[in-house]
Every structure is written in structure tokens, then in C-alpha cells.
mmCIF file of C-alpha atoms in Angstrom:
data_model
loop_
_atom_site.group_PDB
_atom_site.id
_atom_site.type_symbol
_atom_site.label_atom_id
_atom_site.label_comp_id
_atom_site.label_asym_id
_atom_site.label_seq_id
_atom_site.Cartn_x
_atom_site.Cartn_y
_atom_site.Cartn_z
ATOM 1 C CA UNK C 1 5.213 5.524 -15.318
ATOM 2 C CA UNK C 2 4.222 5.566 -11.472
ATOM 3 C CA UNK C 3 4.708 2.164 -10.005
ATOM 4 C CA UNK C 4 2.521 1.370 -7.377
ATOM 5 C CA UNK C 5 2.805 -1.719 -4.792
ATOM 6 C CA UNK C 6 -0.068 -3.924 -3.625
ATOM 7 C CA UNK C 7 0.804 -5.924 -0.905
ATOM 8 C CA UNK C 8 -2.456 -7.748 -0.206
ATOM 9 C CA UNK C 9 -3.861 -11.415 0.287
ATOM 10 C CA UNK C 10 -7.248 -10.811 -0.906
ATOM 11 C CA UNK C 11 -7.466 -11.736 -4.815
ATOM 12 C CA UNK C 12 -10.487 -9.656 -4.615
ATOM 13 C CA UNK C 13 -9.326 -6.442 -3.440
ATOM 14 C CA UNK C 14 -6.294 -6.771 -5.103
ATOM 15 C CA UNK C 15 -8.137 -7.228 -8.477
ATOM 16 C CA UNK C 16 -10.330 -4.281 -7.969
ATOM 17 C CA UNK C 17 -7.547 -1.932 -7.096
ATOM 18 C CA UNK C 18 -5.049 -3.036 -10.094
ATOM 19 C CA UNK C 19 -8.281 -2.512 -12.254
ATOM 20 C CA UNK C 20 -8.893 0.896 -10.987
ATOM 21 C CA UNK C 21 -4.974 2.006 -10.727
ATOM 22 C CA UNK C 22 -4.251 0.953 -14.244
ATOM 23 C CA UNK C 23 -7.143 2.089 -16.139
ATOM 24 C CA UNK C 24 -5.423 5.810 -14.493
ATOM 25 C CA UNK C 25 -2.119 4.428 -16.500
ATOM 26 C CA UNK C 26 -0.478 2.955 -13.114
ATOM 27 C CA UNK C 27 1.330 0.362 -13.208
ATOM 28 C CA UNK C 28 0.690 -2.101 -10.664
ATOM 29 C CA UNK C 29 2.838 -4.847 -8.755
ATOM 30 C CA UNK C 30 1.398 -7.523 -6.607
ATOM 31 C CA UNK C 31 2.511 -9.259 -3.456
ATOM 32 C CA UNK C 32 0.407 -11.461 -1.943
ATOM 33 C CA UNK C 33 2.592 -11.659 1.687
ATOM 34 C CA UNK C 34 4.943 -9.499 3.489
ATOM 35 C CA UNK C 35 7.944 -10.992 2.621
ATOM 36 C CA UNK C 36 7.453 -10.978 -1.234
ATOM 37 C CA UNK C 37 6.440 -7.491 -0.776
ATOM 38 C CA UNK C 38 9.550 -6.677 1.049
ATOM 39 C CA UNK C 39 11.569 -8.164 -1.717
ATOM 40 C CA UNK C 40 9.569 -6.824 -4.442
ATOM 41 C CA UNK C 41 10.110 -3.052 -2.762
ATOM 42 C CA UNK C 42 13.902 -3.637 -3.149
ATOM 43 C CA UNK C 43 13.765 -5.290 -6.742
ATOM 44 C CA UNK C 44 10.875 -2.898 -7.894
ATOM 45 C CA UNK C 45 11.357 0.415 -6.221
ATOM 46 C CA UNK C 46 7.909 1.467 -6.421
ATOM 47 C CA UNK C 47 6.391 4.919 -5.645
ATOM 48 C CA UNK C 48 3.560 4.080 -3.702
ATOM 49 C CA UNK C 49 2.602 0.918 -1.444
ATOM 50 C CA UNK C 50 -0.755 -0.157 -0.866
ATOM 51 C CA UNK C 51 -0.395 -2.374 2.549
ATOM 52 C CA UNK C 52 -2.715 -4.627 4.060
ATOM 53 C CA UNK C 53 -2.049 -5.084 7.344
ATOM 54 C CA UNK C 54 -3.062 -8.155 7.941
ATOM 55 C CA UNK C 55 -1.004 -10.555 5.497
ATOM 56 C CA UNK C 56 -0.598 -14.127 6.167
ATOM 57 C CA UNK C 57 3.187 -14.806 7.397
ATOM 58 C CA UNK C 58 3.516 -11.629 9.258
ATOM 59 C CA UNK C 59 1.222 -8.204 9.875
ATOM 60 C CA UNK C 60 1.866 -5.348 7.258
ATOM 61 C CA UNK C 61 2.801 -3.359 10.449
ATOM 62 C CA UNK C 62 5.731 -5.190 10.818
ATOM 63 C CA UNK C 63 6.553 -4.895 6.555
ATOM 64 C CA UNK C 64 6.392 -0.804 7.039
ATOM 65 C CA UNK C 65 8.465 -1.237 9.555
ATOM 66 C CA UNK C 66 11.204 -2.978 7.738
ATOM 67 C CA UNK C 67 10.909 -1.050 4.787
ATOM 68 C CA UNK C 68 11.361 2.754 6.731
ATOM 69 C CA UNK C 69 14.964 1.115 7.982
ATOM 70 C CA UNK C 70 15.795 1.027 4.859
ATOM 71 C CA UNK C 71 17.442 4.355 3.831
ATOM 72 C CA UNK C 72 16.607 4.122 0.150
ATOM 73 C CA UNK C 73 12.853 3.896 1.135
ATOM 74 C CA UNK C 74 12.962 6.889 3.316
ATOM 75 C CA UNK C 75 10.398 9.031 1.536
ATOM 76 C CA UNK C 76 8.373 6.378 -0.060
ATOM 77 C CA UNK C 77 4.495 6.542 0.972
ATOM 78 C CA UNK C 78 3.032 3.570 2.906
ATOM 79 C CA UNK C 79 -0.110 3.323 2.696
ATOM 80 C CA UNK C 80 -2.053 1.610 4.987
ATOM 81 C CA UNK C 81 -4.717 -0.740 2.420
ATOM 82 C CA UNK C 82 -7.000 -1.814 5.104
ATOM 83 C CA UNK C 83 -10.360 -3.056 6.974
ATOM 84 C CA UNK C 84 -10.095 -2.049 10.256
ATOM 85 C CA UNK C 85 -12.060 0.636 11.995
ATOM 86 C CA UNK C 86 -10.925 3.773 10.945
ATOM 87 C CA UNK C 87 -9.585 5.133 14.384
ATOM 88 C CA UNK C 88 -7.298 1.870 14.975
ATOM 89 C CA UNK C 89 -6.558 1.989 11.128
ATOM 90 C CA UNK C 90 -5.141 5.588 11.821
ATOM 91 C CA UNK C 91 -3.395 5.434 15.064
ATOM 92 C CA UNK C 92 -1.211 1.872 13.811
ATOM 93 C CA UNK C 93 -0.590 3.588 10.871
ATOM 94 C CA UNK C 94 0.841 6.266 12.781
ATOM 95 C CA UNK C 95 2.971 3.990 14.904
ATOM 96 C CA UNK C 96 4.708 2.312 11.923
ATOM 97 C CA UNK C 97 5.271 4.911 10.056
ATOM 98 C CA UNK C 98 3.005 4.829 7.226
ATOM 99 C CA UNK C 99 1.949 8.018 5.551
ATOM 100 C CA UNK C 100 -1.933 7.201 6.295
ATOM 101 C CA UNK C 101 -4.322 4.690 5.041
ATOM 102 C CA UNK C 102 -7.597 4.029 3.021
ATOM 103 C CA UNK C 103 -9.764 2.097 3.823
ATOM 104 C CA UNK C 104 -11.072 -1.196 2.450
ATOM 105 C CA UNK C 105 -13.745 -2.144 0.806
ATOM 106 C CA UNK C 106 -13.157 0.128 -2.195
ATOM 107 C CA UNK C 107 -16.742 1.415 -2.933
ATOM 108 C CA UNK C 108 -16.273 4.911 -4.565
ATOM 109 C CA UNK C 109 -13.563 4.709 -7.019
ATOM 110 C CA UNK C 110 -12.924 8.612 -7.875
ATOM 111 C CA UNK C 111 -12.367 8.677 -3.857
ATOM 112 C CA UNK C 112 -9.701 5.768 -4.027
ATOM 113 C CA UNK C 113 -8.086 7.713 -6.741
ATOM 114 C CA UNK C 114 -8.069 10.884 -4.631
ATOM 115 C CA UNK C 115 -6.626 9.189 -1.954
ATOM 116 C CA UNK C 116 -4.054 7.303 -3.678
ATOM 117 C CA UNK C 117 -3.120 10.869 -5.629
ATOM 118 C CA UNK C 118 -2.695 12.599 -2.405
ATOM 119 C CA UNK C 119 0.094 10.420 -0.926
ATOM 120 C CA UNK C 120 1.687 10.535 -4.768
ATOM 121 C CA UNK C 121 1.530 14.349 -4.654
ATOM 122 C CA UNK C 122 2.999 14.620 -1.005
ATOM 123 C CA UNK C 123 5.824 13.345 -2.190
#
């Protein structure tokens, strides 16, 4: 089963997203700050992560960061899981090496499956 990585402080969006991922037989792990989802990525080894970027001990830009030095996670997708303007959103991403981002709120679920799909299938 594809494992997939929230790392998000926002019960909301989280809840939405882990709704929508498993109901497409996903299995979903939560982290609700940078450094469980750091630790998680290690312990789990999922094949996607969903990052927020901004998490409340330290920015999800910093959390992709960590995670590329890591060897093992060289060709996992990061996924930038975020609100900011879509320009910004895609030029950090860039700079941290994520794979890309989607953008948050989710509004059009077959679209958030798309997206999430297309990093999975890039692989």
C-alpha cells in the first residue's frame, strides 16, 4: 500500500486530505510539526510527503531540507502542502528541493488526486 506523509498543523486540512487519500486506498501518516515529521520519515519511510511549510517549531522549508541530506530519501517526492501564493509557493519549493507543491485549500478533490498521482507516478 502507498504510504503517504502529512506533515501539517491544521486539524482541518489534515482531516480533509487523510479523508480524500484513503478513500483512494492510501494510507496516511500524520505529523503535526517538523520534527515528528522528520522522525516519522525515518521510522515510516513513506512514498509521498505532503508538507506544510509553515509548521509551528520550524518552517517545512527547513524539514525538506533535512530530509534530501538524507541519502535514503533521495528520490522521495516532497510536496509542498501549502497556502501561499502560487508564485512564492513554486519558487521556495524549488529552493528546497521539493518536487512541487499544491496548493491549499483543497476545493476540487479529483484535482488533489491528480496532483498527488503525478508526483507518485514521477517516481
Amino acid at each position: 500500500m502507498t504510504r503517504i506523509l502529512i506533515v501539517e498543523d491544521v486539524p482541518d486540512n489534515v482531516e480533509l486530505a487523510r479523508k480524500i487519500l484513503t478513500s483512494r486506498g492510501y494510507e496516511v501518516i500524520h505529523a503535526i510539526n517538523a520534527e515528528m515529521g522528520y522522525n516519522l520519515a525515518i521510522q515510516e519511510r513513506p512514498d509521498l510527503v505532503l508538507l506544510d511549510l509553515g509548521l509551528p517549531d520550524y518552517d517545512g522549508l527547513t524539514l525538506a531540507g533535512q530530509i534530501r541530506e538524507n541519502p535514503a530519501f533521495e528520490r522521495l517526492p516532497i510536496i509542498a502542502f501549502t497556502a501561499w501564493p502560487q508564485e512564492t509557493a513554486k519558487n521556495m519549493a524549488e529552493s528546497y528541493g521539493c518536487n512541487g507543491f499544491i496548493s491549499k485549500p483543497i476545493i476540487r478533490v479529483n484535482e488533489f488526486i491528480a496532483q498527488v498521482e503525478s508526483f507518485l507516478l514521477n517516481d
